[in-house]
PDB file of C-alpha atoms and ligand atoms in Angstrom:
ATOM      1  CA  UNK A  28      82.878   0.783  60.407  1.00  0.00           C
ATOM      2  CA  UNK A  29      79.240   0.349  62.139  1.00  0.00           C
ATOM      3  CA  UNK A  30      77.435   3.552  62.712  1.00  0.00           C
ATOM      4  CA  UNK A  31      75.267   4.061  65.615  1.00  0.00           C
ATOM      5  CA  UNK A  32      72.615   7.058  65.321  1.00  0.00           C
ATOM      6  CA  UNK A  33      71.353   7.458  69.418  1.00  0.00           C
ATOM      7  CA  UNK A  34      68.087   8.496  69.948  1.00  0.00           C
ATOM      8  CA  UNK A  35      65.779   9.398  73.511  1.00  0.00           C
ATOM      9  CA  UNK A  36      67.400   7.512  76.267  1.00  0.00           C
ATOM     10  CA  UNK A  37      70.636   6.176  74.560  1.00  0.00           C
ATOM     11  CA  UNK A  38      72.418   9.669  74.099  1.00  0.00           C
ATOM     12  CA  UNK A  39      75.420   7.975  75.538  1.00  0.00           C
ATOM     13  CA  UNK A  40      76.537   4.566  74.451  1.00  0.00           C
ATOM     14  CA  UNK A  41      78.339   3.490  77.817  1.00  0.00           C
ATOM     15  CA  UNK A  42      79.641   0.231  76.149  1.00  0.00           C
ATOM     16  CA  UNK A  43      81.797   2.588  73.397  1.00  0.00           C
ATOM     17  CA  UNK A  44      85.192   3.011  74.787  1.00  0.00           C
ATOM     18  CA  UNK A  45      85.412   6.676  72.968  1.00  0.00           C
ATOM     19  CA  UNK A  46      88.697   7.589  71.862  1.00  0.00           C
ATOM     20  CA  UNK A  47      88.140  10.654  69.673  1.00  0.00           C
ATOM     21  CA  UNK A  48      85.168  13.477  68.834  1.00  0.00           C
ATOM     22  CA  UNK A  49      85.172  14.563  65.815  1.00  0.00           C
ATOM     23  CA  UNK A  50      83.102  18.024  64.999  1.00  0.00           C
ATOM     24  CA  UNK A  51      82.246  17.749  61.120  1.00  0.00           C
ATOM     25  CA  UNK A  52      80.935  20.034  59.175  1.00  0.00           C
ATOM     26  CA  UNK A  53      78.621  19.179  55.841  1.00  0.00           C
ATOM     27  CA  UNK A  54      77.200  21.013  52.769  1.00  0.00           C
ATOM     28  CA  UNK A  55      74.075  20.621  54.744  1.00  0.00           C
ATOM     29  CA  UNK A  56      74.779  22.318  57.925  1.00  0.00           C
ATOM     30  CA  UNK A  57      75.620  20.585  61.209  1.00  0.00           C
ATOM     31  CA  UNK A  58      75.012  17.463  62.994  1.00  0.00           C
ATOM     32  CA  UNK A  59      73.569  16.865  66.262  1.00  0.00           C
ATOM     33  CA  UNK A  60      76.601  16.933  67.611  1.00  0.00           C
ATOM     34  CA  UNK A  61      80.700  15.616  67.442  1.00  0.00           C
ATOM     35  CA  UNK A  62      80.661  12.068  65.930  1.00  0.00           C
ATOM     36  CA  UNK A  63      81.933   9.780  68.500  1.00  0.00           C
ATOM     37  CA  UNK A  64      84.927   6.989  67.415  1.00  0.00           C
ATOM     38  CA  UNK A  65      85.543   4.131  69.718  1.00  0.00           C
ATOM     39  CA  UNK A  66      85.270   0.561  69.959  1.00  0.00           C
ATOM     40  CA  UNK A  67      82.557  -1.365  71.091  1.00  0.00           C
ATOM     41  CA  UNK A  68      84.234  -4.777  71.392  1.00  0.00           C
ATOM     42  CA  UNK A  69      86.799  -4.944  69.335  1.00  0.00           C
ATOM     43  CA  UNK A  70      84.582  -3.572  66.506  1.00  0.00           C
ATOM     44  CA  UNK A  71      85.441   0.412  65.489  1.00  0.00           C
ATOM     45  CA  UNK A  72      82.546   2.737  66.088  1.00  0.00           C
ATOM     46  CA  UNK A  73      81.211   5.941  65.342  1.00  0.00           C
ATOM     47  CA  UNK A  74      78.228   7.082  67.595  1.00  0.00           C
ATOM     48  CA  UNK A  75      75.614   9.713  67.296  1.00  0.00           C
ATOM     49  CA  UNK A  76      73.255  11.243  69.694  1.00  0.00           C
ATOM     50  CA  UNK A  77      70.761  12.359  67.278  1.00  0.00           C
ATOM     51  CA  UNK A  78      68.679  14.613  69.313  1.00  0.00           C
ATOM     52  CA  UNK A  79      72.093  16.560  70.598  1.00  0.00           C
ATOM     53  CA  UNK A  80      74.246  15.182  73.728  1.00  0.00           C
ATOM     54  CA  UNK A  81      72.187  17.393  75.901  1.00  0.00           C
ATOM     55  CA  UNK A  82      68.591  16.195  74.026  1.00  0.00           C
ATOM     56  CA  UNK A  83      68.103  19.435  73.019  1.00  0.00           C
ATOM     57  CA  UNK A  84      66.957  19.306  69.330  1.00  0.00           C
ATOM     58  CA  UNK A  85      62.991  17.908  68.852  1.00  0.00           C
ATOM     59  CA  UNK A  86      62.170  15.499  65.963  1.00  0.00           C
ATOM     60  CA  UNK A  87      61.177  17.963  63.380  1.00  0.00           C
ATOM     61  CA  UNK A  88      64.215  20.114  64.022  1.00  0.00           C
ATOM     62  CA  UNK A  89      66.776  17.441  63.318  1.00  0.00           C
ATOM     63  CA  UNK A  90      69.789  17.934  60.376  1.00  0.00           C
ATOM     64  CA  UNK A  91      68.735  14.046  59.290  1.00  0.00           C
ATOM     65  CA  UNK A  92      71.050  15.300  56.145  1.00  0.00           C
ATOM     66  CA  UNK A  93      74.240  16.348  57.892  1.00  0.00           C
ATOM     67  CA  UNK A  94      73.944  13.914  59.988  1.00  0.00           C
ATOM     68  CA  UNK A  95      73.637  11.136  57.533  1.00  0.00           C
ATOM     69  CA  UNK A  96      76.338  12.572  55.667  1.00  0.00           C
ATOM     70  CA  UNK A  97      78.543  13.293  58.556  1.00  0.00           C
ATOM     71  CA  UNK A  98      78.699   9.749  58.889  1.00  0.00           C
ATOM     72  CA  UNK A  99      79.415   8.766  55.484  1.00  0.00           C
ATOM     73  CA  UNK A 100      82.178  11.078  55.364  1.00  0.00           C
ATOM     74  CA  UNK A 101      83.580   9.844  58.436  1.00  0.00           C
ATOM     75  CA  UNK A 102      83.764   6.156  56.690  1.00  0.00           C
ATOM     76  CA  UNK A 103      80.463   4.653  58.573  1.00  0.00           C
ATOM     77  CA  UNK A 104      79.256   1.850  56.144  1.00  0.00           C
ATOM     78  CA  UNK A 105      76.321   0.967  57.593  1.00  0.00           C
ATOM     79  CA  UNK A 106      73.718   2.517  60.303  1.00  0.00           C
ATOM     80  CA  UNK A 107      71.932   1.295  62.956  1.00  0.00           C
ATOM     81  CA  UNK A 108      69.372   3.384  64.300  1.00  0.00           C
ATOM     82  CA  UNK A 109      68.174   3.314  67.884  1.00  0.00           C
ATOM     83  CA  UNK A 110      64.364   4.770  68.421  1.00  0.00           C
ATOM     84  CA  UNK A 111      61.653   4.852  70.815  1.00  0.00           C
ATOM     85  CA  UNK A 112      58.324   4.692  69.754  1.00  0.00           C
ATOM     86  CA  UNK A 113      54.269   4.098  70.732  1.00  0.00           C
ATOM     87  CA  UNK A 114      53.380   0.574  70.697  1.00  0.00           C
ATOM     88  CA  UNK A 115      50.136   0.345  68.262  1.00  0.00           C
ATOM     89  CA  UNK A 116      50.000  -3.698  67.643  1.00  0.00           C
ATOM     90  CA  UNK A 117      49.050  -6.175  70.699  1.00  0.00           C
ATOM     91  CA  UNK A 118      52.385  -7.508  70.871  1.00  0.00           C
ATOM     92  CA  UNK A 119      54.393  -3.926  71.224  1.00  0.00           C
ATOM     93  CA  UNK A 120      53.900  -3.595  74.713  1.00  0.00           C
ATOM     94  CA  UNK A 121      55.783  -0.654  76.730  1.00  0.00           C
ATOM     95  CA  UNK A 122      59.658  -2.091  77.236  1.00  0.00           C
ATOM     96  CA  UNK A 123      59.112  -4.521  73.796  1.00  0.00           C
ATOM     97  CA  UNK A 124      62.313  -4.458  71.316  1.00  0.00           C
ATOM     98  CA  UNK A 125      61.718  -4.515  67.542  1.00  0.00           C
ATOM     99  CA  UNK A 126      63.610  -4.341  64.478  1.00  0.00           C
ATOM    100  CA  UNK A 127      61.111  -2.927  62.198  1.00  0.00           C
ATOM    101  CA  UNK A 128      60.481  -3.680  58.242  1.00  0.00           C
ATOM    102  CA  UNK A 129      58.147  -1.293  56.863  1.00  0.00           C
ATOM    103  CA  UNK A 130      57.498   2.260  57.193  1.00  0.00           C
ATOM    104  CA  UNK A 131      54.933   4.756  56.174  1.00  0.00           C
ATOM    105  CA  UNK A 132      55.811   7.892  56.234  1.00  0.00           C
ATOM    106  CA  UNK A 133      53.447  10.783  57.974  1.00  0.00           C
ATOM    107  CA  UNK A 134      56.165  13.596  58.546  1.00  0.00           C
ATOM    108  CA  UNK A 135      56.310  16.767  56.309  1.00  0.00           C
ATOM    109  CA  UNK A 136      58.188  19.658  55.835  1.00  0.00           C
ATOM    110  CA  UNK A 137      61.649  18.043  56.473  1.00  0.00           C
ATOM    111  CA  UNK A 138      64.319  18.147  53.936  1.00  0.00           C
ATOM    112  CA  UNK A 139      64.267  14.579  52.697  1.00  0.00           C
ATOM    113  CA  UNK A 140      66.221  14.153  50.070  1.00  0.00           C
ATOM    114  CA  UNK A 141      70.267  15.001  48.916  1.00  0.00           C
ATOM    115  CA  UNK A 142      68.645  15.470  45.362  1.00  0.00           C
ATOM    116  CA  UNK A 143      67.508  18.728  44.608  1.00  0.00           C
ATOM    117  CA  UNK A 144      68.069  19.177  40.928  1.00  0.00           C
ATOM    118  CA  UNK A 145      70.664  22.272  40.048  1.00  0.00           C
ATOM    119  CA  UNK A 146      73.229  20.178  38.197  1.00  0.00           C
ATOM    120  CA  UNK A 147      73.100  17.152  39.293  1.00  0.00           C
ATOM    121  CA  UNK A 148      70.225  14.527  37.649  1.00  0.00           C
ATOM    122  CA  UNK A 149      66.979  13.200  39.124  1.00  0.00           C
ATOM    123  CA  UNK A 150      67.373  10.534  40.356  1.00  0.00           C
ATOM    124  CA  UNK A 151      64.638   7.625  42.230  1.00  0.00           C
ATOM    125  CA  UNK A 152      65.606   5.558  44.522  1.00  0.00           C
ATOM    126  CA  UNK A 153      64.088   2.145  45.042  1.00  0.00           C
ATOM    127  CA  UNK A 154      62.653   1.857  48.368  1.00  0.00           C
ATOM    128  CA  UNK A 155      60.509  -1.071  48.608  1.00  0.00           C
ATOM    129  CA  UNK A 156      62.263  -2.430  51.379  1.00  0.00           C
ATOM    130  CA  UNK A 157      62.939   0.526  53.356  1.00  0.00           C
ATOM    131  CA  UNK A 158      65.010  -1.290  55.574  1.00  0.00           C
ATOM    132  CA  UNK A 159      68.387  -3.023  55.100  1.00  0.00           C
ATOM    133  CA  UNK A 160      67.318  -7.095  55.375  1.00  0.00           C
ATOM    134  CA  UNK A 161      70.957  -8.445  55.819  1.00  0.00           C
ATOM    135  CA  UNK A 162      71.465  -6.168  58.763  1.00  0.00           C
ATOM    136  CA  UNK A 163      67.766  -6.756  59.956  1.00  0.00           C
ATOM    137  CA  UNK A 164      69.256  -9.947  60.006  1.00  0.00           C
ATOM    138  CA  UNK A 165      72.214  -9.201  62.327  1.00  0.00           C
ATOM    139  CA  UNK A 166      70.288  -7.566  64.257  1.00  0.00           C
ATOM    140  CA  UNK A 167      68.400 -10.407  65.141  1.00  0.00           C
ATOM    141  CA  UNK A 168      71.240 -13.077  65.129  1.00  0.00           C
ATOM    142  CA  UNK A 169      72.763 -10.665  67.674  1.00  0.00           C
ATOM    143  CA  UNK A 170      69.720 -10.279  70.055  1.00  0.00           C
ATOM    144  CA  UNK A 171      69.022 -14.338  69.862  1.00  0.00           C
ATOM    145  CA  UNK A 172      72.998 -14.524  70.812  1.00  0.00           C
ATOM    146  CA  UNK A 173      72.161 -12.024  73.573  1.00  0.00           C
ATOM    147  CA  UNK A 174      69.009 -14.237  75.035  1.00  0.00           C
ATOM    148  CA  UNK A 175      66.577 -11.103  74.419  1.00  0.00           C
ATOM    149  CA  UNK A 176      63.533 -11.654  73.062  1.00  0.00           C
ATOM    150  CA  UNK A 177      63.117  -9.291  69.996  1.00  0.00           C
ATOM    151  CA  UNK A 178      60.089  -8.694  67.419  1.00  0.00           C
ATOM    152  CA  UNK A 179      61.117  -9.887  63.964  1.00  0.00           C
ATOM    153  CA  UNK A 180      59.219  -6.800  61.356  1.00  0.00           C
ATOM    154  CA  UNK A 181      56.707  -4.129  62.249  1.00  0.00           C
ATOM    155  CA  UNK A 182      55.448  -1.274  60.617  1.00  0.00           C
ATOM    156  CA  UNK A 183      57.128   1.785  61.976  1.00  0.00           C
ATOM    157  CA  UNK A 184      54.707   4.941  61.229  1.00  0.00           C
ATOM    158  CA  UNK A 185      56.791   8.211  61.000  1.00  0.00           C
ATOM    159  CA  UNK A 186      54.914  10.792  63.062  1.00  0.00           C
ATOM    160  CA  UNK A 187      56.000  14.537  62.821  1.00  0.00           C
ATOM    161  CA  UNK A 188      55.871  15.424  66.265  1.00  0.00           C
ATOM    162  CA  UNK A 189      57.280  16.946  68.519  1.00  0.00           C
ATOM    163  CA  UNK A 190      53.537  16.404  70.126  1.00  0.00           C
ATOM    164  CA  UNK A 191      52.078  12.718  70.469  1.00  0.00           C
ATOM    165  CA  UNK A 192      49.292  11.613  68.605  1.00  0.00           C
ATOM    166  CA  UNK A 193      45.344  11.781  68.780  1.00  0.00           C
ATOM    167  CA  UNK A 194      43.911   8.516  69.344  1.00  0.00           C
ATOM    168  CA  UNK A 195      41.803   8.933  66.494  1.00  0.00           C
ATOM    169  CA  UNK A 196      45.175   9.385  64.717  1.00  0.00           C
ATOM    170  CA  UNK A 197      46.322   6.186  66.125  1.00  0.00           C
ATOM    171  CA  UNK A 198      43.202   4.366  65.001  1.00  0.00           C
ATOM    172  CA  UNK A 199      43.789   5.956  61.510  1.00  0.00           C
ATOM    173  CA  UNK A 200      47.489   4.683  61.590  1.00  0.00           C
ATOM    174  CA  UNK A 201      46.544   1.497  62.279  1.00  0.00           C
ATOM    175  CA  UNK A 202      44.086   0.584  59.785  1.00  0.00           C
ATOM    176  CA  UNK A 203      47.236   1.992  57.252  1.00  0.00           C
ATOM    177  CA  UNK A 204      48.348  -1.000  58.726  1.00  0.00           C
ATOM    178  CA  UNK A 205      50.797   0.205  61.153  1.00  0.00           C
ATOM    179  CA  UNK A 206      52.046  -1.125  64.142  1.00  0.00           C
ATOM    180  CA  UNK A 207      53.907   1.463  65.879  1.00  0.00           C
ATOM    181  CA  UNK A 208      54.874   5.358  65.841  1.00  0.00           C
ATOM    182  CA  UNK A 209      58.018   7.470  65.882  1.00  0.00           C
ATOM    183  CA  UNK A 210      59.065  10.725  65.315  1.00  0.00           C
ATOM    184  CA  UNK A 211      62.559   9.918  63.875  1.00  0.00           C
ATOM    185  CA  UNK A 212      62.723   7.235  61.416  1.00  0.00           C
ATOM    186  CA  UNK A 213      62.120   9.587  58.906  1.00  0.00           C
ATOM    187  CA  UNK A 214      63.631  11.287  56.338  1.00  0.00           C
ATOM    188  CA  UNK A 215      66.739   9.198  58.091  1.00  0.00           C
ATOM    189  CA  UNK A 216      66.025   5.963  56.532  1.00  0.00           C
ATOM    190  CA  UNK A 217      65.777   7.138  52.859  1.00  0.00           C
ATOM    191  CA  UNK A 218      68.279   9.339  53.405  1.00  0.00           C
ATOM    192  CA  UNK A 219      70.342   6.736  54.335  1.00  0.00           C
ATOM    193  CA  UNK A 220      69.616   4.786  51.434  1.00  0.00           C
ATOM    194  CA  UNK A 221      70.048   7.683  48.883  1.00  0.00           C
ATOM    195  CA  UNK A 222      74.179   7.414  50.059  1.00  0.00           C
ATOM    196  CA  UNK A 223      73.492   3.390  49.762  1.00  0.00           C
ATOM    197  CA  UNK A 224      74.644   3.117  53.424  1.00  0.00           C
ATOM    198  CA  UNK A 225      72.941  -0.173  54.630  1.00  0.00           C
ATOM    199  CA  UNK A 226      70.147   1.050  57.357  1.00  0.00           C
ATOM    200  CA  UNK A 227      67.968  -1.160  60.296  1.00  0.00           C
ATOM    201  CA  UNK A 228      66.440   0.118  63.309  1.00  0.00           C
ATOM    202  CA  UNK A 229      66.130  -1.731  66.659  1.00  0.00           C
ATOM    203  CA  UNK A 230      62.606   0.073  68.266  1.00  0.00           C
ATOM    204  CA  UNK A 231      62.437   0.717  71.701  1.00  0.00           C
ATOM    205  CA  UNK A 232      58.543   0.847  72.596  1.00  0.00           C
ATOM    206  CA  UNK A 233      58.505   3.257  75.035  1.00  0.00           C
ATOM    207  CA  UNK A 234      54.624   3.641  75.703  1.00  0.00           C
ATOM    208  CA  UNK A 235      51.216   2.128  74.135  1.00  0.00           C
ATOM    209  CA  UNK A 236      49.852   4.718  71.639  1.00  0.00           C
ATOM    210  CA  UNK A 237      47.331   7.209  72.351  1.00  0.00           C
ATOM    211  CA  UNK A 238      44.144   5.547  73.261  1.00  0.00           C
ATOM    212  CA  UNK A 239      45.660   2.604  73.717  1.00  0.00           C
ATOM    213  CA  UNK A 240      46.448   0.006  76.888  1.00  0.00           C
ATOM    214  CA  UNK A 241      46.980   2.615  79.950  1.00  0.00           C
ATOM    215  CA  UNK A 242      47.106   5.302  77.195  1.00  0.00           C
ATOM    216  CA  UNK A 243      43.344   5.094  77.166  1.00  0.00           C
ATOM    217  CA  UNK A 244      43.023   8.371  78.705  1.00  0.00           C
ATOM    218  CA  UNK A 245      46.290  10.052  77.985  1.00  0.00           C
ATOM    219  CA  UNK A 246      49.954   8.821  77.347  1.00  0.00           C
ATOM    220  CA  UNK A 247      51.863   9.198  80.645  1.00  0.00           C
ATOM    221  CA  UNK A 248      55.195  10.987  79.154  1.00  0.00           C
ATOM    222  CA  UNK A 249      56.999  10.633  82.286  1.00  0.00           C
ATOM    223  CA  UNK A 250      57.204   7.282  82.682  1.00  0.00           C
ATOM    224  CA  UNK A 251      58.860   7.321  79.398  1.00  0.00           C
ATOM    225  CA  UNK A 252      62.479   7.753  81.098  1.00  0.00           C
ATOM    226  CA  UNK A 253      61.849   4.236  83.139  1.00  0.00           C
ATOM    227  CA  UNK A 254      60.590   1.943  80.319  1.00  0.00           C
ATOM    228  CA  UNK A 255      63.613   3.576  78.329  1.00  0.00           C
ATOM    229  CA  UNK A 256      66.627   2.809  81.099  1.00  0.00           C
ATOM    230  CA  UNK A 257      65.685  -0.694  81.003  1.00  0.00           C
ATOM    231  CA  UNK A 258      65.271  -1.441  77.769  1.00  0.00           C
ATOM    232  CA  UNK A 259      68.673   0.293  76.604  1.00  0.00           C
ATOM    233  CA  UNK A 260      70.264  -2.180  78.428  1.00  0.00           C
ATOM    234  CA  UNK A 261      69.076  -4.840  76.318  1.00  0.00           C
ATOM    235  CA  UNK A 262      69.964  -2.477  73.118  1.00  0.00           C
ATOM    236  CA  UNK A 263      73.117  -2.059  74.610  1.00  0.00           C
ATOM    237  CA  UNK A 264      73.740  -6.024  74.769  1.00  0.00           C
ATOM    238  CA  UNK A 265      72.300  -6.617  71.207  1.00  0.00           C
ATOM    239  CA  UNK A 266      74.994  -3.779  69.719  1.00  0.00           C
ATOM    240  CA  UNK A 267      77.630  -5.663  71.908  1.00  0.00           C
ATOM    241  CA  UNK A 268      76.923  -9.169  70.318  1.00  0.00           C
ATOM    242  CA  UNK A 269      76.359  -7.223  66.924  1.00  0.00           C
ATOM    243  CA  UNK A 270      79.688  -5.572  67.284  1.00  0.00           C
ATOM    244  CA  UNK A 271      81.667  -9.029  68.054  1.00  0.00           C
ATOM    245  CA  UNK A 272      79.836 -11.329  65.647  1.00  0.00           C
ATOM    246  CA  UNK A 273      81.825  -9.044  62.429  1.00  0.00           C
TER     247      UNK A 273
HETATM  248  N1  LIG X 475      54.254   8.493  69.404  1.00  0.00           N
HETATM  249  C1  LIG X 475      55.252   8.977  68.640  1.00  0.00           C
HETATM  250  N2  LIG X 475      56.531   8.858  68.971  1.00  0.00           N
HETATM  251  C2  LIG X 475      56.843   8.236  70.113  1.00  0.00           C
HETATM  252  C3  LIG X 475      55.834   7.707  70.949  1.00  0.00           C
HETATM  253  C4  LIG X 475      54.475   7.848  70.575  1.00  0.00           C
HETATM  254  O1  LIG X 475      53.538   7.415  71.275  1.00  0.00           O
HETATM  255  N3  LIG X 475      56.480   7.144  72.006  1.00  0.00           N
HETATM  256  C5  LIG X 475      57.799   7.312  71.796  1.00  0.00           C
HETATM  257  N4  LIG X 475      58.019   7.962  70.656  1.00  0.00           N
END
């Protein structure tokens, strides 16, 4: 079963024909919210609004642990993630879709890993390839299928949040080399790897960075919400033809 974690603008997922909720419960604490299970084509579901149905919980403040674990327990076997983020490289215009393949990771203070010692071993996990290349792949077979033009690997720059960036920060970021910025992709990624659930991303850009394009002077958060509607629609189609091509 595919695993869809929502994120700002795709809190619903109107082509999942939902059949049950499910509120779960973790070692962890709770999740953003009931899982979802439904179809989207013929292909059985489970959906997550990670910021809370009513996009209530901020970046910082969200259970990445139960909710990765809610959806291992529920029998998800692989995630894909849905994010919006701040368009840092040329080609990562506002309404641009990317499946990213590289991270670096500027949050702190979250609770980012399962492993915290007591009984249980230390244990690294190999992360070179943050994310999942065989469903980067279907991602990207699915979005051809769909006719949507899609950016094949950026590198997504995990921001803490919940405010946007200095463009100083942005200029910083990109000579780290990367290309755009998020709030969300991490701890979820690794976290996602420490259960070896297979993990991609599809990036929504939402906005150019601070400093950047018309965010020379200032980011213009509420245009956010239009940029977003649109481009979930093409998400939307891409998890459609990802759903039928299993
Ligand atoms: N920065 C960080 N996260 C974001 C942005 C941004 O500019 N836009 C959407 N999510």
């Amino acid at each position: 079963m595919l695993a869809i974690i929502g994120g700002s603008g795709l809190s619903e997922l109107s082509n999942l024909d939902v059949q049950h909720r499910q509120v779960v419960r973790t070692p962890y604490g709770d999740p953003s919210g009931p899982l979802l299970f439904g179809h989207v084509g013929s292909q059985q579901t489970v959906f997550l609004a990670r910021h809370g149905y009513g996009h209530t919980i901020p970046p910082h403040m969200v259970n990445y642990r139960a909710n990765i674990w809610a959806l291992k327990q529920a029998g998800a076997e692989a995630i894909v993630s849905v994010a919006s983020v701040g368009g840092i490289r040329a080609d990562l215009a506002p309404g641009v879709l990317a499946i990213p393949d590289q991270i670096v990771d500027y949050t702190w203070g979250r609770k980012n890993t399962f492993f915290e010692g007591g009984d249980t071993p230390v244990r690294h996990i190999d992360f070179t390839t943050p994310y999942d290349q065989p469903l980067r792949a279907r991602l990207l077979t699915a979005a051809a299928e769909a006719g949507l033009l899609v950016k094949d690997g950026a590198v997504y720059g995990a921001t803490q949040g919940p405010r946007l960036e200095t463009a100083a920060e942005i200029n910083r970021y990109e000579s780290d080399g990367v290309h755009m910025v998020g709030m969300t992709g991490m701890p979820e990624a690794v976290l996602a790897r420490e259960l070896d659930m297979p993990y991609a991303a599809i990036a929504v850009v939402a906005n150019w960075a601070a400093g950047r394009g018309d965010s020379a002077q200032g980011v213009a958060i509420d245009k956010f919400g239009a940029v977003l509607n649109v481009a979930m629609g093409q998400v939307r189609q891409i998890l459609q033809h990802l759903a039928e091509a299993e």
